[in-house]
Amino acid sequence: MDQDYESRLLRQINIQNDNSGSPVRVTEVMRSLTPTNSPLSSPSKHGDRFIPSRAGANWSVNFHRINENEKSQNQNRKTKDGTSDNSKGDVGPRVSDRSDGVLTPASSRLSLCAADGLAYSALLKNELLGAGIEKVQDPQTEDRRLQPSTPEKRRLFSYSLSAKRSLPDDGNSVSPYSLSPVSSNSQKLLRSPRKPTRKISKIPFKVLDAPELQDDFYLNLVDWSSLNVLSVGLGTCVYLWSACTSQVCVYLINAGVCLVAQVTRLCDLSVEGDSVTSVGWSERGNLVAVGTHKGLVQIWDAAAGKKLSVLEGHTARVGALAWNVDQLSSGSRDRLILQRDIRAPPLQSERRLQGHRQEVCGLKWSTDHQLLASGGNDNKLLVWNHSSVLPMQQYTEHLAAVKAIAWSPHQHGLLASGGGTADRCIRFWNTLTGQPLQCTDTGSQVCNLAWSKHTNELVSTHGYSQNQILVWKYPSLTQVAKLTGHSYRVLYLAMSPDGEAIVTGAGDETLRFWNVFSKMRSTKVKRRIKH
């Protein structure tokens, strides 16, 4: 070995012994700098010979010791006068912890090991042990915090953390050693618990043939009772389909056309030269009202199959019906809304509501039975109360006929309405203050609206030109699902009594049943709209 290099190395060892107070054997330093195939004589007084051998593979890596080795190497490279031993052009010391003897520069390799090792260790703890480590500390910063102020106060293997004000973890700080390309905000979202995504089947679970189901925007020919019985107006007849049974029967309709389902025929108006234009179940589900083309309203007992009464007063077809306990409201093409109590004589309990200038095609009572909303072909949406024959509110923002109307069961006074082909918008209104709330353009004619009973969502059916069924989340108005299958306008909509399924009808003469709403009931208390 070069005598100059050996003397310089011994001088460095002596300097280190003076500074640290812990002797370092020359043989340990020489062993790291000398090839392993040449024996060296130890400078000890016993004269023993030491033949180094390759160390066994050590698979347990402690990354905290890397910082200590890095500091010791930096100390060994400094002289007493503060100058580096590389001033003469010699290559600095190299260290190796690998069994194959490959040497790398100490400063660069140890810093890389520290950074990558800490990050990799944190990732392993998170994935294998579920440690939940969100941030890896900078090893250089941590090393400065652990560095003692003076060499005399240094204590091996025991450190006291310096007092440092901890910054609040706002989720915006990113570790410099993070191996993820995802931002800190995205990582926080990924770590946060999320509700499982609700999947809505895009295929109907049942399809029924409905021959002679009219393709008329102003009619309402499908309704679902609280006793789980579906009523459908087909041509001159009204049929009842019981959803409680799965038996299959065949009934003849109009000389040879059959409807395959568990059905019964409630009435046939062909003998009177009339046809069905609307059907509507009472809230208790025992009575069904039938509106006709001649302007009559018939009240039927569904269980007995018996007609109880016939209400006159309209001079044109009755296209809209709405029950309010024992009161029945009917809207007609004669622009009138008649409200009658079926328990009293018609003339004594009749109220005539005049406000529309064209056919009334939409009627809905609020869930608290206090307000009646009506929509007409004059593009108007009117709100009525019990005490006046004049509308208390009038909305004229729609640009087409208003048939689709729905009151929210979750927010008192919240009303939704949809416009026809020239409008295509769903609008929301605060009927407590008379102010408009939100509006969204659906891109198609809005035919029907219905709110979910359990969650703050609503479903809309559409006509020209996409004939789709959309499920919306309120108030964000984001689309939860889009259902397609009808080849004609989806003009008819009804909801099951449990609030989970809907049935849609179209001019393609089919009824399709869909599962769209969640079975989990909402625990939120009904709240009023914020003014």
Short mmCIF file of C-alpha atoms in Angstrom, two decimals:
data_model
loop_
_atom_site.label_atom_id
_atom_site.label_comp_id
_atom_site.label_asym_id
_atom_site.label_seq_id
_atom_site.Cartn_x
_atom_site.Cartn_y
_atom_site.Cartn_z
CA MET A 1 0.00 0.00 0.00
CA ASP A 2 1.10 3.55 -0.68
CA GLN A 3 2.95 4.88 2.37
CA ASP A 4 1.55 8.40 1.98
CA TYR A 5 -2.01 7.15 1.79
CA GLU A 6 -1.46 4.85 4.82
CA SER A 7 -0.03 7.64 6.96
CA ARG A 8 -2.84 9.95 5.96
CA LEU A 9 -5.39 7.30 6.84
CA LEU A 10 -3.83 6.73 10.28
CA ARG A 11 -3.90 10.47 10.87
CA GLN A 12 -7.62 10.55 10.14
CA ILE A 13 -8.23 7.69 12.56
CA ASN A 14 -6.36 9.50 15.31
CA ILE A 15 -8.38 12.65 14.68
CA GLN A 16 -11.59 10.69 14.90
CA ASN A 17 -10.50 9.06 18.15
CA ASP A 18 -9.74 12.45 19.64
CA ASN A 19 -13.15 13.85 18.65
CA SER A 20 -15.40 10.96 19.52
CA GLY A 21 -13.49 9.37 22.33
CA SER A 22 -14.17 5.86 20.98
CA PRO A 23 -11.18 4.07 19.36
CA VAL A 24 -11.50 2.57 15.92
CA ARG A 25 -9.45 -0.44 15.01
CA VAL A 26 -7.13 0.02 12.06
CA THR A 27 -7.89 -3.44 10.84
CA GLU A 28 -11.59 -2.59 10.44
CA VAL A 29 -10.74 0.41 8.24
CA MET A 30 -8.09 -1.43 6.28
CA ARG A 31 -10.44 -4.33 5.74
CA SER A 32 -12.91 -2.04 3.94
CA LEU A 33 -10.17 -0.64 1.67
CA THR A 34 -8.16 -3.77 0.89
CA PRO A 35 -9.12 -6.66 -1.38
CA THR A 36 -10.49 -9.60 0.57
CA ASN A 37 -8.00 -12.11 -0.88
CA SER A 38 -4.86 -10.66 0.79
CA PRO A 39 -4.33 -11.18 4.53
CA LEU A 40 -3.29 -8.23 6.63
CA SER A 41 -1.36 -8.04 9.87
CA SER A 42 -3.12 -6.37 12.73
CA PRO A 43 -1.19 -3.57 14.40
CA SER A 44 -2.08 -4.92 17.84
CA LYS A 45 0.66 -6.02 20.18
CA HIS A 46 -0.38 -9.66 20.05
CA GLY A 47 0.52 -9.88 16.34
CA ASP A 48 -2.49 -11.92 15.41
CA ARG A 49 -3.26 -12.41 11.74
CA PHE A 50 -6.72 -11.59 10.42
CA ILE A 51 -8.01 -13.01 7.19
CA PRO A 52 -11.23 -11.23 6.18
CA SER A 53 -14.05 -13.26 4.66
CA ARG A 54 -17.17 -12.30 2.79
CA ALA A 55 -19.96 -11.41 5.17
CA GLY A 56 -23.15 -13.42 4.98
CA ALA A 57 -26.19 -11.91 3.35
CA ASN A 58 -28.07 -9.75 5.80
CA TRP A 59 -31.67 -9.30 4.65
CA SER A 60 -32.76 -7.22 7.64
CA VAL A 61 -32.13 -3.59 6.81
CA ASN A 62 -32.48 -0.90 9.44
CA PHE A 63 -32.71 2.41 7.67
CA HIS A 64 -32.14 4.40 10.84
CA ARG A 65 -28.50 3.24 10.97
CA ILE A 66 -27.83 4.70 7.56
CA ASN A 67 -28.00 8.21 8.94
CA GLU A 68 -25.44 7.34 11.61
CA ASN A 69 -23.05 5.84 9.07
CA GLU A 70 -23.47 8.86 6.84
CA LYS A 71 -22.58 11.18 9.71
CA SER A 72 -19.53 9.14 10.66
CA GLN A 73 -18.29 9.14 7.09
CA ASN A 74 -18.69 12.92 6.90
CA GLN A 75 -16.74 13.25 10.11
CA ASN A 76 -13.93 11.00 8.86
CA ARG A 77 -13.53 13.14 5.77
CA LYS A 78 -12.82 16.34 7.75
CA THR A 79 -9.42 17.28 9.11
CA LYS A 80 -8.58 19.30 12.15
CA ASP A 81 -8.13 22.50 10.19
CA GLY A 82 -11.53 22.06 8.59
CA THR A 83 -10.21 21.13 5.09
CA SER A 84 -11.24 18.04 3.23
CA ASP A 85 -8.78 15.24 2.57
CA ASN A 86 -9.79 15.40 -1.10
CA SER A 87 -7.87 18.63 -1.53
CA LYS A 88 -4.93 16.69 -2.91
CA GLY A 89 -6.98 15.12 -5.63
CA ASP A 90 -7.37 11.71 -3.97
CA VAL A 91 -10.63 9.89 -4.29
CA GLY A 92 -12.65 10.02 -1.08
CA PRO A 93 -13.41 6.94 0.97
CA ARG A 94 -15.95 4.48 -0.33
CA VAL A 95 -18.06 2.09 1.69
CA SER A 96 -19.93 -1.05 0.79
CA ASP A 97 -22.59 -3.01 2.61
CA ARG A 98 -23.05 -5.50 -0.22
CA SER A 99 -21.56 -8.94 -0.23
CA ASP A 100 -20.40 -8.64 -3.85
CA GLY A 101 -17.92 -5.89 -2.93
CA VAL A 102 -19.33 -3.26 -5.30
CA LEU A 103 -18.39 0.20 -4.08
CA THR A 104 -20.43 3.42 -4.54
CA PRO A 105 -19.78 6.99 -3.36
CA ALA A 106 -20.77 7.20 0.27
CA SER A 107 -22.66 10.49 0.26
CA SER A 108 -24.84 9.87 -2.79
CA ARG A 109 -25.57 6.22 -2.09
CA LEU A 110 -26.43 6.65 1.56
CA SER A 111 -28.76 9.57 0.88
CA LEU A 112 -30.58 7.58 -1.78
CA CYS A 113 -30.88 4.60 0.52
CA ALA A 114 -32.26 6.76 3.30
CA ALA A 115 -34.86 8.44 1.12
CA ASP A 116 -36.03 5.39 -0.78
CA GLY A 117 -35.81 3.17 2.25
CA LEU A 118 -38.01 5.35 4.43
CA ALA A 119 -40.62 5.75 1.70
CA TYR A 120 -40.61 2.06 0.85
CA SER A 121 -40.81 1.12 4.53
CA ALA A 122 -43.80 3.40 5.02
CA LEU A 123 -45.56 1.92 1.99
CA LEU A 124 -44.96 -1.61 3.25
CA LYS A 125 -46.32 -0.75 6.68
CA ASN A 126 -49.43 0.81 5.17
CA GLU A 127 -50.14 -2.09 2.84
CA LEU A 128 -49.16 -5.01 5.07
CA LEU A 129 -49.78 -3.71 8.58
CA GLY A 130 -52.36 -1.01 7.97
CA ALA A 131 -50.24 1.59 9.76
CA GLY A 132 -52.01 4.52 8.09
CA ILE A 133 -48.83 6.56 7.52
CA GLU A 134 -49.77 9.64 5.50
CA LYS A 135 -46.42 11.43 5.38
CA VAL A 136 -42.75 10.39 5.34
CA GLN A 137 -40.37 12.77 7.14
CA ASP A 138 -37.39 14.23 5.32
CA PRO A 139 -34.38 12.23 6.58
CA GLN A 140 -32.11 15.27 6.37
CA THR A 141 -34.55 17.34 8.40
CA GLU A 142 -34.96 14.53 10.87
CA ASP A 143 -31.15 14.19 11.03
CA ARG A 144 -30.80 17.87 11.89
CA ARG A 145 -33.40 17.51 14.61
CA LEU A 146 -31.49 14.59 16.09
CA GLN A 147 -28.07 16.22 15.81
CA PRO A 148 -26.75 17.30 19.27
CA SER A 149 -25.71 20.89 19.72
CA THR A 150 -22.16 20.07 20.93
CA PRO A 151 -20.02 16.92 20.65
CA GLU A 152 -19.68 16.72 24.44
CA LYS A 153 -23.46 16.30 24.92
CA ARG A 154 -23.79 13.54 22.33
CA ARG A 155 -25.34 10.33 23.63
CA LEU A 156 -25.14 7.20 21.56
CA PHE A 157 -28.44 5.47 20.69
CA SER A 158 -30.45 7.99 22.69
CA TYR A 159 -31.75 11.27 21.38
CA SER A 160 -34.02 13.96 22.67
CA LEU A 161 -36.30 15.66 20.16
CA SER A 162 -35.91 19.41 19.96
CA ALA A 163 -39.00 21.51 20.64
CA LYS A 164 -40.59 22.42 17.34
CA ARG A 165 -44.00 23.79 16.65
CA SER A 166 -46.02 21.27 14.69
CA LEU A 167 -47.93 22.61 11.76
CA PRO A 168 -51.54 21.56 11.36
CA ASP A 169 -52.11 18.75 8.92
CA ASP A 170 -54.45 20.33 6.43
CA GLY A 171 -54.07 17.57 3.88
CA ASN A 172 -52.32 19.89 1.39
CA SER A 173 -48.70 19.02 2.22
CA VAL A 174 -47.00 16.42 0.04
CA SER A 175 -44.01 14.44 1.19
CA PRO A 176 -40.94 15.01 -1.01
CA TYR A 177 -40.39 11.25 -1.00
CA SER A 178 -43.91 10.28 -2.00
CA LEU A 179 -43.89 7.68 -4.75
CA SER A 180 -47.47 8.37 -5.78
CA PRO A 181 -48.32 10.69 -8.69
CA VAL A 182 -51.67 11.46 -7.03
CA SER A 183 -52.03 14.83 -5.33
CA SER A 184 -52.49 15.13 -1.58
CA ASN A 185 -56.15 16.12 -1.90
CA SER A 186 -56.83 13.08 -4.06
CA GLN A 187 -54.97 10.87 -1.61
CA LYS A 188 -57.12 12.24 1.21
CA LEU A 189 -60.24 11.40 -0.78
CA LEU A 190 -58.95 7.92 -1.53
CA ARG A 191 -58.24 7.33 2.16
CA SER A 192 -61.63 8.61 3.28
CA PRO A 193 -64.46 6.08 3.63
CA ARG A 194 -66.90 6.15 0.77
CA LYS A 195 -70.37 4.76 0.31
CA PRO A 196 -70.60 1.85 -2.08
CA THR A 197 -71.75 2.85 -5.52
CA ARG A 198 -75.38 1.95 -6.11
CA LYS A 199 -75.87 0.09 -9.35
CA ILE A 200 -79.15 0.41 -11.21
CA SER A 201 -79.99 -2.32 -13.67
CA LYS A 202 -80.47 -1.01 -17.18
CA ILE A 203 -82.69 -3.93 -18.07
CA PRO A 204 -86.35 -4.04 -16.94
CA PHE A 205 -87.16 -6.96 -14.67
CA LYS A 206 -90.56 -7.40 -16.32
CA VAL A 207 -92.13 -6.43 -19.64
CA LEU A 208 -95.89 -6.64 -20.32
CA ASP A 209 -97.72 -6.20 -23.58
CA ALA A 210 -100.22 -3.35 -23.54
CA PRO A 211 -102.11 -3.32 -26.85
CA GLU A 212 -103.92 -0.10 -27.76
CA LEU A 213 -101.96 1.97 -25.23
CA GLN A 214 -102.43 5.44 -26.70
CA ASP A 215 -99.49 7.55 -27.87
CA ASP A 216 -101.00 10.82 -26.59
CA PHE A 217 -98.97 13.29 -24.53
CA TYR A 218 -102.04 14.76 -22.77
CA LEU A 219 -103.39 11.48 -21.34
CA ASN A 220 -102.56 9.68 -18.08
CA LEU A 221 -103.37 5.99 -18.53
CA VAL A 222 -101.20 4.20 -15.92
CA ASP A 223 -101.38 4.30 -12.11
CA TRP A 224 -100.17 2.02 -9.27
CA SER A 225 -102.26 1.71 -6.10
CA SER A 226 -101.15 1.50 -2.47
CA LEU A 227 -102.46 -2.10 -2.48
CA ASN A 228 -99.96 -3.04 -5.21
CA VAL A 229 -102.45 -3.18 -8.09
CA LEU A 230 -101.68 -1.56 -11.43
CA SER A 231 -104.47 0.03 -13.47
CA VAL A 232 -104.01 0.57 -17.23
CA GLY A 233 -106.33 2.20 -19.72
CA LEU A 234 -106.20 0.41 -23.05
CA GLY A 235 -108.52 1.79 -25.68
CA THR A 236 -112.05 1.52 -24.30
CA CYS A 237 -111.16 -0.75 -21.33
CA VAL A 238 -109.48 -0.49 -17.97
CA TYR A 239 -107.43 -3.47 -16.80
CA LEU A 240 -106.10 -4.24 -13.36
CA TRP A 241 -102.85 -6.17 -12.94
CA SER A 242 -102.02 -7.55 -9.51
CA ALA A 243 -98.31 -7.33 -8.75
CA CYS A 244 -98.72 -9.54 -5.68
CA THR A 245 -98.99 -12.80 -7.67
CA SER A 246 -96.83 -14.38 -10.33
CA GLN A 247 -99.51 -16.54 -11.94
CA VAL A 248 -100.05 -16.16 -15.66
CA CYS A 249 -103.49 -15.96 -17.25
CA VAL A 250 -104.69 -15.06 -20.71
CA TYR A 251 -107.61 -12.70 -21.27
CA LEU A 252 -109.09 -11.75 -24.61
CA ILE A 253 -109.21 -8.06 -25.49
CA ASN A 254 -111.31 -6.72 -28.33
CA ALA A 255 -111.80 -9.91 -30.29
CA GLY A 256 -108.57 -11.77 -30.22
CA VAL A 257 -105.83 -9.47 -28.85
CA CYS A 258 -104.48 -10.93 -25.59
CA LEU A 259 -102.75 -9.40 -22.60
CA VAL A 260 -100.52 -11.94 -20.85
CA ALA A 261 -100.43 -11.33 -17.09
CA GLN A 262 -102.46 -11.77 -13.91
CA VAL A 263 -105.13 -9.27 -15.02
CA THR A 264 -108.80 -8.55 -14.69
CA ARG A 265 -110.91 -6.23 -16.81
CA LEU A 266 -112.54 -3.58 -14.67
CA CYS A 267 -114.74 -1.84 -17.24
CA ASP A 268 -115.46 -1.54 -20.94
CA LEU A 269 -116.71 1.80 -22.27
CA SER A 270 -117.29 0.62 -25.80
CA VAL A 271 -120.96 0.01 -25.10
CA GLU A 272 -121.28 3.70 -24.22
CA GLY A 273 -119.35 4.82 -27.27
CA ASP A 274 -116.60 6.23 -25.03
CA SER A 275 -112.90 5.64 -24.38
CA VAL A 276 -110.49 5.90 -21.44
CA THR A 277 -108.36 9.06 -21.18
CA SER A 278 -107.10 8.86 -17.56
CA VAL A 279 -107.03 6.57 -14.51
CA GLY A 280 -106.19 7.36 -10.88
CA TRP A 281 -106.19 5.37 -7.62
CA SER A 282 -107.43 6.75 -4.32
CA GLU A 283 -104.90 6.96 -1.50
CA ARG A 284 -106.33 3.94 0.30
CA GLY A 285 -106.21 1.93 -2.92
CA ASN A 286 -109.80 0.71 -2.88
CA LEU A 287 -111.27 3.14 -5.42
CA VAL A 288 -110.16 3.95 -8.94
CA ALA A 289 -111.33 6.97 -10.94
CA VAL A 290 -111.67 6.70 -14.70
CA GLY A 291 -111.73 9.80 -16.92
CA THR A 292 -113.37 9.48 -20.31
CA HIS A 293 -113.22 11.14 -23.70
CA LYS A 294 -116.76 12.55 -23.28
CA GLY A 295 -115.81 14.45 -20.10
CA LEU A 296 -117.19 12.00 -17.52
CA VAL A 297 -115.45 10.75 -14.37
CA GLN A 298 -116.48 7.29 -13.18
CA ILE A 299 -115.73 6.00 -9.66
CA TRP A 300 -115.23 2.22 -9.40
CA ASP A 301 -114.83 -0.17 -6.49
CA ALA A 302 -111.85 -2.21 -7.62
CA ALA A 303 -112.37 -5.16 -5.28
CA ALA A 304 -116.05 -5.59 -6.13
CA GLY A 305 -115.69 -4.55 -9.76
CA LYS A 306 -118.67 -2.24 -9.35
CA LYS A 307 -119.25 1.31 -10.60
CA LEU A 308 -120.20 3.56 -7.68
CA SER A 309 -120.93 6.92 -9.33
CA VAL A 310 -120.51 9.05 -12.42
CA LEU A 311 -119.38 12.67 -12.07
CA GLU A 312 -120.43 15.13 -14.75
CA GLY A 313 -119.41 18.72 -15.33
CA HIS A 314 -116.70 18.68 -18.00
CA THR A 315 -117.52 19.28 -21.66
CA ALA A 316 -114.34 17.69 -23.09
CA ARG A 317 -112.01 14.81 -22.34
CA VAL A 318 -110.63 14.42 -18.81
CA GLY A 319 -106.88 13.85 -19.14
CA ALA A 320 -105.70 14.43 -15.55
CA LEU A 321 -106.90 13.11 -12.17
CA ALA A 322 -105.58 13.72 -8.63
CA TRP A 323 -106.94 12.36 -5.32
CA ASN A 324 -106.78 14.21 -1.99
CA VAL A 325 -108.18 11.76 0.57
CA ASP A 326 -111.90 11.73 -0.36
CA GLN A 327 -111.69 14.68 -2.72
CA LEU A 328 -111.05 14.19 -6.42
CA SER A 329 -109.66 16.84 -8.75
CA SER A 330 -110.06 16.46 -12.51
CA GLY A 331 -108.50 18.49 -15.33
CA SER A 332 -110.04 18.67 -18.76
CA ARG A 333 -109.56 19.91 -22.26
CA ASP A 334 -112.29 22.46 -21.52
CA ARG A 335 -109.60 24.33 -19.44
CA LEU A 336 -111.45 23.70 -16.15
CA ILE A 337 -110.33 22.00 -12.95
CA LEU A 338 -113.22 20.53 -10.96
CA GLN A 339 -112.72 19.53 -7.35
CA ARG A 340 -115.43 17.33 -5.77
CA ASP A 341 -116.00 15.31 -2.63
CA ILE A 342 -117.18 11.84 -3.64
CA ARG A 343 -119.06 11.41 -0.32
CA ALA A 344 -121.37 14.38 -0.98
CA PRO A 345 -123.68 15.20 -3.88
CA PRO A 346 -121.61 16.56 -6.82
CA LEU A 347 -123.27 19.97 -7.03
CA GLN A 348 -122.90 20.72 -3.31
CA SER A 349 -119.15 20.01 -3.06
CA GLU A 350 -117.99 21.16 -6.49
CA ARG A 351 -115.29 23.84 -6.82
CA ARG A 352 -114.45 25.23 -10.25
CA LEU A 353 -110.88 26.40 -10.70
CA GLN A 354 -110.30 28.59 -13.74
CA GLY A 355 -106.78 29.72 -14.55
CA HIS A 356 -105.56 27.89 -17.64
CA ARG A 357 -106.27 29.07 -21.15
CA GLN A 358 -105.73 25.68 -22.77
CA GLU A 359 -106.08 22.00 -21.87
CA VAL A 360 -105.14 20.93 -18.34
CA CYS A 361 -102.78 17.96 -18.66
CA GLY A 362 -101.10 17.71 -15.23
CA LEU A 363 -102.49 17.62 -11.67
CA LYS A 364 -100.74 16.76 -8.38
CA TRP A 365 -101.62 17.35 -4.70
CA SER A 366 -98.83 18.10 -2.25
CA THR A 367 -97.86 15.48 0.32
CA ASP A 368 -99.42 17.54 3.14
CA HIS A 369 -102.75 17.77 1.18
CA GLN A 370 -102.72 21.57 1.27
CA LEU A 371 -101.69 22.66 -2.23
CA LEU A 372 -102.68 21.58 -5.73
CA ALA A 373 -100.32 22.08 -8.68
CA SER A 374 -101.70 22.12 -12.21
CA GLY A 375 -99.98 22.27 -15.58
CA GLY A 376 -101.51 23.13 -18.92
CA ASN A 377 -100.91 23.29 -22.60
CA ASP A 378 -100.64 27.08 -22.18
CA ASN A 379 -97.12 26.55 -20.71
CA LYS A 380 -98.29 27.64 -17.26
CA LEU A 381 -97.75 26.03 -13.87
CA LEU A 382 -100.34 27.11 -11.27
CA VAL A 383 -100.52 26.45 -7.51
CA TRP A 384 -103.92 26.44 -5.74
CA ASN A 385 -105.06 26.24 -2.12
CA HIS A 386 -108.34 25.30 -0.43
CA SER A 387 -109.54 28.79 0.37
CA SER A 388 -109.58 30.45 -3.05
CA VAL A 389 -110.78 29.73 -6.56
CA LEU A 390 -107.91 31.78 -7.98
CA PRO A 391 -104.34 30.49 -8.18
CA MET A 392 -102.06 31.67 -5.37
CA GLN A 393 -98.94 31.30 -7.53
CA GLN A 394 -98.35 31.30 -11.27
CA TYR A 395 -95.13 30.29 -13.01
CA THR A 396 -94.65 31.07 -16.70
CA GLU A 397 -90.98 30.19 -17.26
CA HIS A 398 -91.71 27.00 -19.23
CA LEU A 399 -91.77 27.32 -23.02
CA ALA A 400 -94.01 24.29 -23.71
CA ALA A 401 -96.87 22.30 -22.20
CA VAL A 402 -96.43 21.34 -18.54
CA LYS A 403 -97.56 17.77 -17.89
CA ALA A 404 -94.81 16.49 -15.58
CA ILE A 405 -95.43 17.64 -11.98
CA ALA A 406 -94.10 16.19 -8.70
CA TRP A 407 -94.02 17.37 -5.06
CA SER A 408 -90.98 16.48 -2.99
CA PRO A 409 -91.70 14.24 0.03
CA HIS A 410 -88.41 15.35 1.64
CA GLN A 411 -88.59 19.18 1.53
CA HIS A 412 -91.77 21.00 2.38
CA GLY A 413 -92.92 23.26 -0.44
CA LEU A 414 -90.49 21.95 -3.07
CA LEU A 415 -92.16 21.44 -6.45
CA ALA A 416 -90.65 20.05 -9.67
CA SER A 417 -92.11 20.49 -13.14
CA GLY A 418 -91.10 19.54 -16.67
CA GLY A 419 -91.76 21.16 -20.04
CA GLY A 420 -92.60 19.70 -23.43
CA THR A 421 -90.64 19.47 -26.65
CA ALA A 422 -89.96 23.19 -27.05
CA ASP A 423 -88.77 23.50 -23.43
CA ARG A 424 -87.13 20.20 -22.38
CA CYS A 425 -86.30 21.59 -18.92
CA ILE A 426 -86.94 20.37 -15.39
CA ARG A 427 -87.52 23.32 -13.07
CA PHE A 428 -87.71 23.45 -9.28
CA TRP A 429 -89.81 25.93 -7.31
CA ASN A 430 -90.04 27.10 -3.72
CA THR A 431 -93.79 27.41 -3.31
CA LEU A 432 -93.35 28.86 0.19
CA THR A 433 -91.81 32.01 -1.25
CA GLY A 434 -92.82 31.71 -4.90
CA GLN A 435 -89.20 31.80 -6.07
CA PRO A 436 -87.59 29.59 -8.74
CA LEU A 437 -84.72 27.43 -7.51
CA GLN A 438 -82.92 25.42 -10.18
CA CYS A 439 -83.31 24.42 -13.80
CA THR A 440 -81.67 21.73 -15.93
CA ASP A 441 -82.01 21.08 -19.64
CA THR A 442 -82.65 17.37 -20.23
CA GLY A 443 -82.40 17.49 -24.02
CA SER A 444 -85.76 15.78 -24.53
CA GLN A 445 -89.46 16.33 -24.00
CA VAL A 446 -90.27 15.83 -20.29
CA CYS A 447 -93.35 13.62 -19.92
CA ASN A 448 -93.40 12.60 -16.24
CA LEU A 449 -91.68 13.20 -12.92
CA ALA A 450 -91.70 11.23 -9.66
CA TRP A 451 -89.74 11.64 -6.41
CA SER A 452 -88.24 8.73 -4.51
CA LYS A 453 -89.90 8.04 -1.17
CA HIS A 454 -86.64 7.09 0.54
CA THR A 455 -83.82 9.19 -0.94
CA ASN A 456 -83.56 12.72 -2.30
CA GLU A 457 -83.75 11.57 -5.91
CA LEU A 458 -86.29 11.78 -8.68
CA VAL A 459 -86.97 9.99 -11.96
CA SER A 460 -88.05 11.60 -15.21
CA THR A 461 -89.39 10.04 -18.41
CA HIS A 462 -88.89 11.63 -21.79
CA GLY A 463 -90.24 11.70 -25.31
CA TYR A 464 -88.86 13.44 -28.36
CA SER A 465 -86.29 12.65 -29.24
CA GLN A 466 -84.39 10.23 -27.01
CA ASN A 467 -87.27 8.38 -25.28
CA GLN A 468 -85.12 7.77 -22.21
CA ILE A 469 -85.65 7.38 -18.46
CA LEU A 470 -83.34 9.42 -16.21
CA VAL A 471 -82.67 9.18 -12.48
CA TRP A 472 -81.47 12.41 -10.87
CA LYS A 473 -79.87 13.25 -7.53
CA TYR A 474 -81.16 16.43 -5.93
CA PRO A 475 -79.99 19.16 -5.37
CA SER A 476 -76.81 18.47 -7.36
CA LEU A 477 -78.94 17.41 -10.38
CA THR A 478 -76.40 14.79 -11.38
CA GLN A 479 -77.61 11.83 -13.39
CA VAL A 480 -77.54 8.59 -11.43
CA ALA A 481 -78.72 6.38 -14.29
CA LYS A 482 -80.03 6.48 -17.84
CA LEU A 483 -82.43 3.74 -18.91
CA THR A 484 -83.43 3.05 -22.48
CA GLY A 485 -85.61 0.43 -24.11
CA HIS A 486 -88.81 2.09 -25.27
CA SER A 487 -88.98 2.84 -28.97
CA TYR A 488 -91.72 5.48 -28.52
CA ARG A 489 -92.22 8.39 -26.14
CA VAL A 490 -92.30 7.31 -22.49
CA LEU A 491 -95.60 9.03 -21.77
CA TYR A 492 -96.72 7.13 -18.65
CA LEU A 493 -95.07 6.60 -15.28
CA ALA A 494 -96.16 5.12 -11.95
CA MET A 495 -94.30 4.11 -8.79
CA SER A 496 -94.75 0.97 -6.70
CA PRO A 497 -96.17 1.41 -3.17
CA ASP A 498 -92.84 0.44 -1.58
CA GLY A 499 -91.08 3.16 -3.58
CA GLU A 500 -88.44 0.86 -5.08
CA ALA A 501 -89.75 0.11 -8.59
CA ILE A 502 -91.39 2.11 -11.34
CA VAL A 503 -93.44 1.12 -14.36
CA THR A 504 -93.27 3.02 -17.63
CA GLY A 505 -95.59 2.90 -20.61
CA ALA A 506 -95.11 4.09 -24.17
CA GLY A 507 -96.72 4.15 -27.57
CA ASP A 508 -94.81 0.98 -28.43
CA GLU A 509 -97.61 -0.76 -26.47
CA THR A 510 -95.37 -2.16 -23.73
CA LEU A 511 -95.17 -1.72 -19.97
CA ARG A 512 -91.67 -2.01 -18.52
CA PHE A 513 -90.84 -2.44 -14.84
CA TRP A 514 -87.54 -1.08 -13.47
CA ASN A 515 -85.79 -1.20 -10.11
CA VAL A 516 -84.40 2.32 -9.77
CA PHE A 517 -84.49 3.48 -6.13
CA SER A 518 -82.60 2.26 -3.09
CA LYS A 519 -84.26 0.03 -0.53
CA MET A 520 -82.51 1.81 2.34
CA ARG A 521 -84.81 4.34 3.94
CA SER A 522 -83.49 7.80 4.68
CA THR A 523 -83.20 8.74 8.35
CA LYS A 524 -83.13 12.46 7.64
CA VAL A 525 -85.96 14.53 9.04
CA LYS A 526 -88.01 16.45 6.54
CA ARG A 527 -86.76 20.01 6.39
CA ARG A 528 -88.06 23.22 4.96
CA ILE A 529 -86.46 24.93 2.03
CA LYS A 530 -83.98 27.62 3.01
CA HIS A 531 -85.26 31.04 2.09
#
